[in-house]
Amino acid sequence: MHVPKTFLNSILCFAVLFVITIFSVAINGYFFGYSSQGSFLIIQNAELGNDLFQNDLIMKFTPFFYTYFYKIMAIPSKIFGIQSTYFISYFMSIFFFYIMAFYLAKTLFKKTLVAYLSVLLLLVNTPTIGAEIIFNLFVQRVLILPFLLLAIYLFLNGRYILPFIIVGLGMNLHVTTALPVFFMFILYFAVFYKKFGIWRIIRSLVIFVALS
């Protein structure tokens, strides 16, 4: 049976990126219950019905936490436990992040080698300004980031409705991470509004607002 070359290249690409993900976690480390996550794990335990955590003082502030992250993570956590669920989700999020970084670089530079080099440079996760690109613990930002890269990738390839759907849903997980991507799309629409037409822009905004 003949296997298309493009399929084999995709399998090879995913295998390489999977190995890079393993190195990434090994180099940058992974922490559980570290820093602010320790406080937020109280919310996660409370979502699992643990009475000890449901009466914690931080639970009084949960109405102000605009995220469905803990409700979503509670579903697999009931089966696999919080620690295992968080680590598996972290690893898969980083893997997906590298996949989208690869395809974004390939879209922008049109060269596979440059795309691989772009991913390899992300292994150097020591910031000079601001925070790390890749956090070493599983938080909302880590989960949503690869999906936002997917939205940007689709947008660059002429798919304009689906990116707004992704970003709108992303607002329900982590507003401060999703909002800059939304503003970037809107800025592009504003500059090239004649290309898209006012109705397409309005439709995209309505979809975003409805989902967020």
mmCIF file with all atom_site columns, C-alpha atoms in Angstrom:
data_model
loop_
_atom_site.group_PDB
_atom_site.id
_atom_site.type_symbol
_atom_site.label_atom_id
_atom_site.label_alt_id
_atom_site.label_comp_id
_atom_site.label_asym_id
_atom_site.label_entity_id
_atom_site.label_seq_id
_atom_site.pdbx_PDB_ins_code
_atom_site.Cartn_x
_atom_site.Cartn_y
_atom_site.Cartn_z
_atom_site.occupancy
_atom_site.B_iso_or_equiv
_atom_site.pdbx_formal_charge
_atom_site.auth_seq_id
_atom_site.auth_comp_id
_atom_site.auth_asym_id
_atom_site.auth_atom_id
_atom_site.pdbx_PDB_model_num
ATOM 1   C CA . MET A 1 1   ? 0.000   0.000  0.000  1.00 0.00 ? 1   MET A CA 1
ATOM 2   C CA . HIS A 1 2   ? 1.362   3.384  -0.990 1.00 0.00 ? 2   HIS A CA 1
ATOM 3   C CA . VAL A 1 3   ? 1.633   5.888  1.847  1.00 0.00 ? 3   VAL A CA 1
ATOM 4   C CA . PRO A 1 4   ? 1.650   9.565  0.800  1.00 0.00 ? 4   PRO A CA 1
ATOM 5   C CA . LYS A 1 5   ? 4.934   11.319 1.436  1.00 0.00 ? 5   LYS A CA 1
ATOM 6   C CA . THR A 1 6   ? 3.191   14.248 3.095  1.00 0.00 ? 6   THR A CA 1
ATOM 7   C CA . PHE A 1 7   ? 1.624   11.866 5.638  1.00 0.00 ? 7   PHE A CA 1
ATOM 8   C CA . LEU A 1 8   ? 5.015   10.340 6.464  1.00 0.00 ? 8   LEU A CA 1
ATOM 9   C CA . ASN A 1 9   ? 6.528   13.815 6.817  1.00 0.00 ? 9   ASN A CA 1
ATOM 10  C CA . SER A 1 10  ? 3.755   14.795 9.214  1.00 0.00 ? 10  SER A CA 1
ATOM 11  C CA . ILE A 1 11  ? 4.322   11.671 11.329 1.00 0.00 ? 11  ILE A CA 1
ATOM 12  C CA . LEU A 1 12  ? 8.065   12.384 11.414 1.00 0.00 ? 12  LEU A CA 1
ATOM 13  C CA . CYS A 1 13  ? 7.393   16.007 12.349 1.00 0.00 ? 13  CYS A CA 1
ATOM 14  C CA . PHE A 1 14  ? 5.108   15.043 15.239 1.00 0.00 ? 14  PHE A CA 1
ATOM 15  C CA . ALA A 1 15  ? 7.639   12.468 16.452 1.00 0.00 ? 15  ALA A CA 1
ATOM 16  C CA . VAL A 1 16  ? 10.440  15.060 16.480 1.00 0.00 ? 16  VAL A CA 1
ATOM 17  C CA . LEU A 1 17  ? 8.240   17.600 18.255 1.00 0.00 ? 17  LEU A CA 1
ATOM 18  C CA . PHE A 1 18  ? 7.221   14.949 20.799 1.00 0.00 ? 18  PHE A CA 1
ATOM 19  C CA . VAL A 1 19  ? 10.886  14.304 21.607 1.00 0.00 ? 19  VAL A CA 1
ATOM 20  C CA . ILE A 1 20  ? 11.476  18.068 21.843 1.00 0.00 ? 20  ILE A CA 1
ATOM 21  C CA . THR A 1 21  ? 8.567   18.267 24.285 1.00 0.00 ? 21  THR A CA 1
ATOM 22  C CA . ILE A 1 22  ? 10.212  15.630 26.489 1.00 0.00 ? 22  ILE A CA 1
ATOM 23  C CA . PHE A 1 23  ? 13.468  17.611 26.453 1.00 0.00 ? 23  PHE A CA 1
ATOM 24  C CA . SER A 1 24  ? 11.543  20.814 27.169 1.00 0.00 ? 24  SER A CA 1
ATOM 25  C CA . VAL A 1 25  ? 9.922   19.388 30.292 1.00 0.00 ? 25  VAL A CA 1
ATOM 26  C CA . ALA A 1 26  ? 13.234  17.878 31.388 1.00 0.00 ? 26  ALA A CA 1
ATOM 27  C CA . ILE A 1 27  ? 15.174  21.126 30.858 1.00 0.00 ? 27  ILE A CA 1
ATOM 28  C CA . ASN A 1 28  ? 12.638  23.646 32.144 1.00 0.00 ? 28  ASN A CA 1
ATOM 29  C CA . GLY A 1 29  ? 11.220  21.415 34.856 1.00 0.00 ? 29  GLY A CA 1
ATOM 30  C CA . TYR A 1 30  ? 7.691   20.847 36.057 1.00 0.00 ? 30  TYR A CA 1
ATOM 31  C CA . PHE A 1 31  ? 6.217   21.894 39.403 1.00 0.00 ? 31  PHE A CA 1
ATOM 32  C CA . PHE A 1 32  ? 2.971   21.069 41.140 1.00 0.00 ? 32  PHE A CA 1
ATOM 33  C CA . GLY A 1 33  ? 1.536   23.290 43.872 1.00 0.00 ? 33  GLY A CA 1
ATOM 34  C CA . TYR A 1 34  ? 4.265   25.859 43.297 1.00 0.00 ? 34  TYR A CA 1
ATOM 35  C CA . SER A 1 35  ? 3.802   29.638 43.546 1.00 0.00 ? 35  SER A CA 1
ATOM 36  C CA . SER A 1 36  ? 0.236   30.905 43.013 1.00 0.00 ? 36  SER A CA 1
ATOM 37  C CA . GLN A 1 37  ? -0.899  27.477 41.819 1.00 0.00 ? 37  GLN A CA 1
ATOM 38  C CA . GLY A 1 38  ? -0.850  26.330 45.426 1.00 0.00 ? 38  GLY A CA 1
ATOM 39  C CA . SER A 1 39  ? -3.688  28.714 46.230 1.00 0.00 ? 39  SER A CA 1
ATOM 40  C CA . PHE A 1 40  ? -5.645  27.889 43.096 1.00 0.00 ? 40  PHE A CA 1
ATOM 41  C CA . LEU A 1 41  ? -5.445  24.166 43.828 1.00 0.00 ? 41  LEU A CA 1
ATOM 42  C CA . ILE A 1 42  ? -7.815  24.890 46.712 1.00 0.00 ? 42  ILE A CA 1
ATOM 43  C CA . ILE A 1 43  ? -10.444 25.803 44.106 1.00 0.00 ? 43  ILE A CA 1
ATOM 44  C CA . GLN A 1 44  ? -9.660  22.658 42.120 1.00 0.00 ? 44  GLN A CA 1
ATOM 45  C CA . ASN A 1 45  ? -10.036 20.449 45.204 1.00 0.00 ? 45  ASN A CA 1
ATOM 46  C CA . ALA A 1 46  ? -13.277 22.200 46.084 1.00 0.00 ? 46  ALA A CA 1
ATOM 47  C CA . GLU A 1 47  ? -14.613 21.453 42.578 1.00 0.00 ? 47  GLU A CA 1
ATOM 48  C CA . LEU A 1 48  ? -14.044 17.775 43.354 1.00 0.00 ? 48  LEU A CA 1
ATOM 49  C CA . GLY A 1 49  ? -16.370 18.051 46.338 1.00 0.00 ? 49  GLY A CA 1
ATOM 50  C CA . ASN A 1 50  ? -13.732 18.068 49.074 1.00 0.00 ? 50  ASN A CA 1
ATOM 51  C CA . ASP A 1 51  ? -15.424 19.617 52.140 1.00 0.00 ? 51  ASP A CA 1
ATOM 52  C CA . LEU A 1 52  ? -12.088 20.628 53.645 1.00 0.00 ? 52  LEU A CA 1
ATOM 53  C CA . PHE A 1 53  ? -11.424 23.018 50.758 1.00 0.00 ? 53  PHE A CA 1
ATOM 54  C CA . GLN A 1 54  ? -14.996 24.174 50.107 1.00 0.00 ? 54  GLN A CA 1
ATOM 55  C CA . ASN A 1 55  ? -14.962 26.175 53.357 1.00 0.00 ? 55  ASN A CA 1
ATOM 56  C CA . ASP A 1 56  ? -11.616 27.852 52.639 1.00 0.00 ? 56  ASP A CA 1
ATOM 57  C CA . LEU A 1 57  ? -11.588 31.661 52.618 1.00 0.00 ? 57  LEU A CA 1
ATOM 58  C CA . ILE A 1 58  ? -10.370 31.811 48.998 1.00 0.00 ? 58  ILE A CA 1
ATOM 59  C CA . MET A 1 59  ? -13.634 30.209 47.875 1.00 0.00 ? 59  MET A CA 1
ATOM 60  C CA . LYS A 1 60  ? -15.431 33.468 48.731 1.00 0.00 ? 60  LYS A CA 1
ATOM 61  C CA . PHE A 1 61  ? -13.556 35.080 45.844 1.00 0.00 ? 61  PHE A CA 1
ATOM 62  C CA . THR A 1 62  ? -14.333 32.435 43.205 1.00 0.00 ? 62  THR A CA 1
ATOM 63  C CA . PRO A 1 63  ? -17.295 34.419 41.755 1.00 0.00 ? 63  PRO A CA 1
ATOM 64  C CA . PHE A 1 64  ? -14.665 36.936 40.614 1.00 0.00 ? 64  PHE A CA 1
ATOM 65  C CA . PHE A 1 65  ? -12.544 34.271 38.859 1.00 0.00 ? 65  PHE A CA 1
ATOM 66  C CA . TYR A 1 66  ? -13.850 34.444 35.318 1.00 0.00 ? 66  TYR A CA 1
ATOM 67  C CA . THR A 1 67  ? -12.816 30.972 34.196 1.00 0.00 ? 67  THR A CA 1
ATOM 68  C CA . TYR A 1 68  ? -14.252 27.497 33.608 1.00 0.00 ? 68  TYR A CA 1
ATOM 69  C CA . PHE A 1 69  ? -10.756 26.019 33.908 1.00 0.00 ? 69  PHE A CA 1
ATOM 70  C CA . TYR A 1 70  ? -11.333 24.298 37.246 1.00 0.00 ? 70  TYR A CA 1
ATOM 71  C CA . LYS A 1 71  ? -14.724 22.876 36.246 1.00 0.00 ? 71  LYS A CA 1
ATOM 72  C CA . ILE A 1 72  ? -13.208 21.421 33.066 1.00 0.00 ? 72  ILE A CA 1
ATOM 73  C CA . MET A 1 73  ? -10.183 19.970 34.856 1.00 0.00 ? 73  MET A CA 1
ATOM 74  C CA . ALA A 1 74  ? -12.417 18.474 37.546 1.00 0.00 ? 74  ALA A CA 1
ATOM 75  C CA . ILE A 1 75  ? -13.855 15.972 35.057 1.00 0.00 ? 75  ILE A CA 1
ATOM 76  C CA . PRO A 1 76  ? -10.632 13.996 34.362 1.00 0.00 ? 76  PRO A CA 1
ATOM 77  C CA . SER A 1 77  ? -9.337  14.711 37.879 1.00 0.00 ? 77  SER A CA 1
ATOM 78  C CA . LYS A 1 78  ? -12.162 12.623 39.337 1.00 0.00 ? 78  LYS A CA 1
ATOM 79  C CA . ILE A 1 79  ? -10.813 9.656  37.358 1.00 0.00 ? 79  ILE A CA 1
ATOM 80  C CA . PHE A 1 80  ? -7.027  10.109 37.353 1.00 0.00 ? 80  PHE A CA 1
ATOM 81  C CA . GLY A 1 81  ? -6.479  12.403 40.318 1.00 0.00 ? 81  GLY A CA 1
ATOM 82  C CA . ILE A 1 82  ? -5.401  16.044 40.251 1.00 0.00 ? 82  ILE A CA 1
ATOM 83  C CA . GLN A 1 83  ? -1.636  15.526 40.055 1.00 0.00 ? 83  GLN A CA 1
ATOM 84  C CA . SER A 1 84  ? -1.759  13.016 37.192 1.00 0.00 ? 84  SER A CA 1
ATOM 85  C CA . THR A 1 85  ? -4.372  15.049 35.305 1.00 0.00 ? 85  THR A CA 1
ATOM 86  C CA . TYR A 1 86  ? -2.377  18.257 35.638 1.00 0.00 ? 86  TYR A CA 1
ATOM 87  C CA . PHE A 1 87  ? 0.881   16.670 34.499 1.00 0.00 ? 87  PHE A CA 1
ATOM 88  C CA . ILE A 1 88  ? -0.664  14.901 31.484 1.00 0.00 ? 88  ILE A CA 1
ATOM 89  C CA . SER A 1 89  ? -2.517  18.087 30.532 1.00 0.00 ? 89  SER A CA 1
ATOM 90  C CA . TYR A 1 90  ? 0.672   20.102 30.939 1.00 0.00 ? 90  TYR A CA 1
ATOM 91  C CA . PHE A 1 91  ? 2.675   17.755 28.731 1.00 0.00 ? 91  PHE A CA 1
ATOM 92  C CA . MET A 1 92  ? 0.013   17.640 26.016 1.00 0.00 ? 92  MET A CA 1
ATOM 93  C CA . SER A 1 93  ? -0.386  21.439 26.118 1.00 0.00 ? 93  SER A CA 1
ATOM 94  C CA . ILE A 1 94  ? 3.359   21.937 25.641 1.00 0.00 ? 94  ILE A CA 1
ATOM 95  C CA . PHE A 1 95  ? 3.345   19.371 22.827 1.00 0.00 ? 95  PHE A CA 1
ATOM 96  C CA . PHE A 1 96  ? 0.450   21.149 21.111 1.00 0.00 ? 96  PHE A CA 1
ATOM 97  C CA . PHE A 1 97  ? 2.217   24.479 21.683 1.00 0.00 ? 97  PHE A CA 1
ATOM 98  C CA . TYR A 1 98  ? 5.327   23.248 19.850 1.00 0.00 ? 98  TYR A CA 1
ATOM 99  C CA . ILE A 1 99  ? 3.194   21.848 17.017 1.00 0.00 ? 99  ILE A CA 1
ATOM 100 C CA . MET A 1 100 ? 1.481   25.190 16.495 1.00 0.00 ? 100 MET A CA 1
ATOM 101 C CA . ALA A 1 101 ? 4.749   27.118 16.844 1.00 0.00 ? 101 ALA A CA 1
ATOM 102 C CA . PHE A 1 102 ? 6.218   24.887 14.138 1.00 0.00 ? 102 PHE A CA 1
ATOM 103 C CA . TYR A 1 103 ? 3.321   25.403 11.716 1.00 0.00 ? 103 TYR A CA 1
ATOM 104 C CA . LEU A 1 104 ? 3.185   29.135 12.413 1.00 0.00 ? 104 LEU A CA 1
ATOM 105 C CA . ALA A 1 105 ? 6.886   29.491 11.636 1.00 0.00 ? 105 ALA A CA 1
ATOM 106 C CA . LYS A 1 106 ? 6.494   27.356 8.519  1.00 0.00 ? 106 LYS A CA 1
ATOM 107 C CA . THR A 1 107 ? 3.580   29.537 7.382  1.00 0.00 ? 107 THR A CA 1
ATOM 108 C CA . LEU A 1 108 ? 5.538   32.743 7.932  1.00 0.00 ? 108 LEU A CA 1
ATOM 109 C CA . PHE A 1 109 ? 8.938   31.680 6.574  1.00 0.00 ? 109 PHE A CA 1
ATOM 110 C CA . LYS A 1 110 ? 7.934   28.918 4.125  1.00 0.00 ? 110 LYS A CA 1
ATOM 111 C CA . LYS A 1 111 ? 10.868  26.712 5.189  1.00 0.00 ? 111 LYS A CA 1
ATOM 112 C CA . THR A 1 112 ? 10.755  23.542 7.288  1.00 0.00 ? 112 THR A CA 1
ATOM 113 C CA . LEU A 1 113 ? 14.282  24.026 8.623  1.00 0.00 ? 113 LEU A CA 1
ATOM 114 C CA . VAL A 1 114 ? 13.445  27.500 9.909  1.00 0.00 ? 114 VAL A CA 1
ATOM 115 C CA . ALA A 1 115 ? 10.321  26.093 11.566 1.00 0.00 ? 115 ALA A CA 1
ATOM 116 C CA . TYR A 1 116 ? 12.374  23.469 13.431 1.00 0.00 ? 116 TYR A CA 1
ATOM 117 C CA . LEU A 1 117 ? 14.932  26.099 14.467 1.00 0.00 ? 117 LEU A CA 1
ATOM 118 C CA . SER A 1 118 ? 12.118  28.293 15.780 1.00 0.00 ? 118 SER A CA 1
ATOM 119 C CA . VAL A 1 119 ? 10.883  25.451 17.969 1.00 0.00 ? 119 VAL A CA 1
ATOM 120 C CA . LEU A 1 120 ? 14.395  24.665 19.207 1.00 0.00 ? 120 LEU A CA 1
ATOM 121 C CA . LEU A 1 121 ? 14.906  28.291 20.206 1.00 0.00 ? 121 LEU A CA 1
ATOM 122 C CA . LEU A 1 122 ? 11.818  28.034 22.401 1.00 0.00 ? 122 LEU A CA 1
ATOM 123 C CA . LEU A 1 123 ? 13.697  25.507 24.515 1.00 0.00 ? 123 LEU A CA 1
ATOM 124 C CA . VAL A 1 124 ? 15.780  28.439 25.790 1.00 0.00 ? 124 VAL A CA 1
ATOM 125 C CA . ASN A 1 125 ? 13.124  29.558 28.227 1.00 0.00 ? 125 ASN A CA 1
ATOM 126 C CA . THR A 1 126 ? 15.040  32.241 30.132 1.00 0.00 ? 126 THR A CA 1
ATOM 127 C CA . PRO A 1 127 ? 13.338  35.622 29.697 1.00 0.00 ? 127 PRO A CA 1
ATOM 128 C CA . THR A 1 128 ? 15.194  38.919 29.574 1.00 0.00 ? 128 THR A CA 1
ATOM 129 C CA . ILE A 1 129 ? 11.993  40.983 29.756 1.00 0.00 ? 129 ILE A CA 1
ATOM 130 C CA . GLY A 1 130 ? 8.646   39.792 31.105 1.00 0.00 ? 130 GLY A CA 1
ATOM 131 C CA . ALA A 1 131 ? 7.688   36.234 32.000 1.00 0.00 ? 131 ALA A CA 1
ATOM 132 C CA . GLU A 1 132 ? 8.666   32.874 30.594 1.00 0.00 ? 132 GLU A CA 1
ATOM 133 C CA . ILE A 1 133 ? 7.144   31.764 27.318 1.00 0.00 ? 133 ILE A CA 1
ATOM 134 C CA . ILE A 1 134 ? 6.601   28.292 28.747 1.00 0.00 ? 134 ILE A CA 1
ATOM 135 C CA . PHE A 1 135 ? 5.548   28.101 32.385 1.00 0.00 ? 135 PHE A CA 1
ATOM 136 C CA . ASN A 1 136 ? 6.840   25.152 34.387 1.00 0.00 ? 136 ASN A CA 1
ATOM 137 C CA . LEU A 1 137 ? 3.483   24.521 36.029 1.00 0.00 ? 137 LEU A CA 1
ATOM 138 C CA . PHE A 1 138 ? 0.020   23.861 34.651 1.00 0.00 ? 138 PHE A CA 1
ATOM 139 C CA . VAL A 1 139 ? -2.166  26.962 34.785 1.00 0.00 ? 139 VAL A CA 1
ATOM 140 C CA . GLN A 1 140 ? -4.869  28.460 32.565 1.00 0.00 ? 140 GLN A CA 1
ATOM 141 C CA . ARG A 1 141 ? -2.340  30.282 30.405 1.00 0.00 ? 141 ARG A CA 1
ATOM 142 C CA . VAL A 1 142 ? -0.532  27.056 29.518 1.00 0.00 ? 142 VAL A CA 1
ATOM 143 C CA . LEU A 1 143 ? -3.762  25.357 28.444 1.00 0.00 ? 143 LEU A CA 1
ATOM 144 C CA . ILE A 1 144 ? -5.066  28.208 26.293 1.00 0.00 ? 144 ILE A CA 1
ATOM 145 C CA . LEU A 1 145 ? -1.829  29.329 24.593 1.00 0.00 ? 145 LEU A CA 1
ATOM 146 C CA . PRO A 1 146 ? -1.590  26.564 21.943 1.00 0.00 ? 146 PRO A CA 1
ATOM 147 C CA . PHE A 1 147 ? -5.231  27.118 20.983 1.00 0.00 ? 147 PHE A CA 1
ATOM 148 C CA . LEU A 1 148 ? -4.551  30.827 20.515 1.00 0.00 ? 148 LEU A CA 1
ATOM 149 C CA . LEU A 1 149 ? -1.607  29.933 18.266 1.00 0.00 ? 149 LEU A CA 1
ATOM 150 C CA . LEU A 1 150 ? -4.016  27.712 16.318 1.00 0.00 ? 150 LEU A CA 1
ATOM 151 C CA . ALA A 1 151 ? -6.366  30.693 15.961 1.00 0.00 ? 151 ALA A CA 1
ATOM 152 C CA . ILE A 1 152 ? -3.513  32.862 14.644 1.00 0.00 ? 152 ILE A CA 1
ATOM 153 C CA . TYR A 1 153 ? -2.457  30.084 12.253 1.00 0.00 ? 153 TYR A CA 1
ATOM 154 C CA . LEU A 1 154 ? -5.988  29.786 10.861 1.00 0.00 ? 154 LEU A CA 1
ATOM 155 C CA . PHE A 1 155 ? -6.284  33.560 10.585 1.00 0.00 ? 155 PHE A CA 1
ATOM 156 C CA . LEU A 1 156 ? -3.056  33.766 8.587  1.00 0.00 ? 156 LEU A CA 1
ATOM 157 C CA . ASN A 1 157 ? -4.404  31.097 6.261  1.00 0.00 ? 157 ASN A CA 1
ATOM 158 C CA . GLY A 1 158 ? -7.578  33.012 5.456  1.00 0.00 ? 158 GLY A CA 1
ATOM 159 C CA . ARG A 1 159 ? -9.941  31.323 7.938  1.00 0.00 ? 159 ARG A CA 1
ATOM 160 C CA . TYR A 1 160 ? -11.519 34.283 9.724  1.00 0.00 ? 160 TYR A CA 1
ATOM 161 C CA . ILE A 1 161 ? -14.591 32.929 11.549 1.00 0.00 ? 161 ILE A CA 1
ATOM 162 C CA . LEU A 1 162 ? -13.069 29.922 13.355 1.00 0.00 ? 162 LEU A CA 1
ATOM 163 C CA . PRO A 1 163 ? -10.290 32.020 14.992 1.00 0.00 ? 163 PRO A CA 1
ATOM 164 C CA . PHE A 1 164 ? -12.931 34.249 16.606 1.00 0.00 ? 164 PHE A CA 1
ATOM 165 C CA . ILE A 1 165 ? -14.717 31.135 17.857 1.00 0.00 ? 165 ILE A CA 1
ATOM 166 C CA . ILE A 1 166 ? -11.487 29.830 19.416 1.00 0.00 ? 166 ILE A CA 1
ATOM 167 C CA . VAL A 1 167 ? -10.567 33.167 20.979 1.00 0.00 ? 167 VAL A CA 1
ATOM 168 C CA . GLY A 1 168 ? -14.129 33.672 22.227 1.00 0.00 ? 168 GLY A CA 1
ATOM 169 C CA . LEU A 1 169 ? -14.053 30.292 23.957 1.00 0.00 ? 169 LEU A CA 1
ATOM 170 C CA . GLY A 1 170 ? -10.560 31.070 25.224 1.00 0.00 ? 170 GLY A CA 1
ATOM 171 C CA . MET A 1 171 ? -11.935 34.119 27.024 1.00 0.00 ? 171 MET A CA 1
ATOM 172 C CA . ASN A 1 172 ? -13.792 31.690 29.282 1.00 0.00 ? 172 ASN A CA 1
ATOM 173 C CA . LEU A 1 173 ? -10.489 30.152 30.371 1.00 0.00 ? 173 LEU A CA 1
ATOM 174 C CA . HIS A 1 174 ? -8.081  33.096 30.682 1.00 0.00 ? 174 HIS A CA 1
ATOM 175 C CA . VAL A 1 175 ? -9.159  36.584 29.661 1.00 0.00 ? 175 VAL A CA 1
ATOM 176 C CA . THR A 1 176 ? -5.768  38.303 29.845 1.00 0.00 ? 176 THR A CA 1
ATOM 177 C CA . THR A 1 177 ? -4.178  35.754 27.516 1.00 0.00 ? 177 THR A CA 1
ATOM 178 C CA . ALA A 1 178 ? -6.965  35.637 24.937 1.00 0.00 ? 178 ALA A CA 1
ATOM 179 C CA . LEU A 1 179 ? -7.706  39.367 24.790 1.00 0.00 ? 179 LEU A CA 1
ATOM 180 C CA . PRO A 1 180 ? -4.441  40.476 23.074 1.00 0.00 ? 180 PRO A CA 1
ATOM 181 C CA . VAL A 1 181 ? -5.081  37.996 20.242 1.00 0.00 ? 181 VAL A CA 1
ATOM 182 C CA . PHE A 1 182 ? -8.591  39.401 19.833 1.00 0.00 ? 182 PHE A CA 1
ATOM 183 C CA . PHE A 1 183 ? -7.210  42.949 19.642 1.00 0.00 ? 183 PHE A CA 1
ATOM 184 C CA . MET A 1 184 ? -4.670  41.814 17.057 1.00 0.00 ? 184 MET A CA 1
ATOM 185 C CA . PHE A 1 185 ? -7.446  40.404 14.853 1.00 0.00 ? 185 PHE A CA 1
ATOM 186 C CA . ILE A 1 186 ? -9.544  43.550 15.269 1.00 0.00 ? 186 ILE A CA 1
ATOM 187 C CA . LEU A 1 187 ? -6.569  45.762 14.398 1.00 0.00 ? 187 LEU A CA 1
ATOM 188 C CA . TYR A 1 188 ? -6.026  43.760 11.220 1.00 0.00 ? 188 TYR A CA 1
ATOM 189 C CA . PHE A 1 189 ? -9.719  44.093 10.330 1.00 0.00 ? 189 PHE A CA 1
ATOM 190 C CA . ALA A 1 190 ? -9.585  47.837 11.005 1.00 0.00 ? 190 ALA A CA 1
ATOM 191 C CA . VAL A 1 191 ? -6.578  48.367 8.733  1.00 0.00 ? 191 VAL A CA 1
ATOM 192 C CA . PHE A 1 192 ? -7.921  46.187 5.903  1.00 0.00 ? 192 PHE A CA 1
ATOM 193 C CA . TYR A 1 193 ? -11.654 46.709 6.446  1.00 0.00 ? 193 TYR A CA 1
ATOM 194 C CA . LYS A 1 194 ? -12.257 47.264 2.733  1.00 0.00 ? 194 LYS A CA 1
ATOM 195 C CA . LYS A 1 195 ? -10.913 43.803 2.007  1.00 0.00 ? 195 LYS A CA 1
ATOM 196 C CA . PHE A 1 196 ? -13.290 42.037 4.399  1.00 0.00 ? 196 PHE A CA 1
ATOM 197 C CA . GLY A 1 197 ? -16.387 44.191 4.346  1.00 0.00 ? 197 GLY A CA 1
ATOM 198 C CA . ILE A 1 198 ? -18.306 45.569 7.290  1.00 0.00 ? 198 ILE A CA 1
ATOM 199 C CA . TRP A 1 199 ? -20.713 42.613 7.558  1.00 0.00 ? 199 TRP A CA 1
ATOM 200 C CA . ARG A 1 200 ? -17.962 40.031 7.921  1.00 0.00 ? 200 ARG A CA 1
ATOM 201 C CA . ILE A 1 201 ? -16.363 42.135 10.659 1.00 0.00 ? 201 ILE A CA 1
ATOM 202 C CA . ILE A 1 202 ? -19.698 42.528 12.478 1.00 0.00 ? 202 ILE A CA 1
ATOM 203 C CA . ARG A 1 203 ? -20.403 38.797 12.172 1.00 0.00 ? 203 ARG A CA 1
ATOM 204 C CA . SER A 1 204 ? -16.987 37.958 13.653 1.00 0.00 ? 204 SER A CA 1
ATOM 205 C CA . LEU A 1 205 ? -17.562 40.359 16.553 1.00 0.00 ? 205 LEU A CA 1
ATOM 206 C CA . VAL A 1 206 ? -21.000 38.940 17.265 1.00 0.00 ? 206 VAL A CA 1
ATOM 207 C CA . ILE A 1 207 ? -19.590 35.388 17.361 1.00 0.00 ? 207 ILE A CA 1
ATOM 208 C CA . PHE A 1 208 ? -16.802 36.481 19.690 1.00 0.00 ? 208 PHE A CA 1
ATOM 209 C CA . VAL A 1 209 ? -19.114 38.324 22.095 1.00 0.00 ? 209 VAL A CA 1
ATOM 210 C CA . ALA A 1 210 ? -21.641 35.462 22.119 1.00 0.00 ? 210 ALA A CA 1
ATOM 211 C CA . LEU A 1 211 ? -19.013 32.874 23.026 1.00 0.00 ? 211 LEU A CA 1
ATOM 212 C CA . SER A 1 212 ? -17.081 34.983 25.505 1.00 0.00 ? 212 SER A CA 1
#
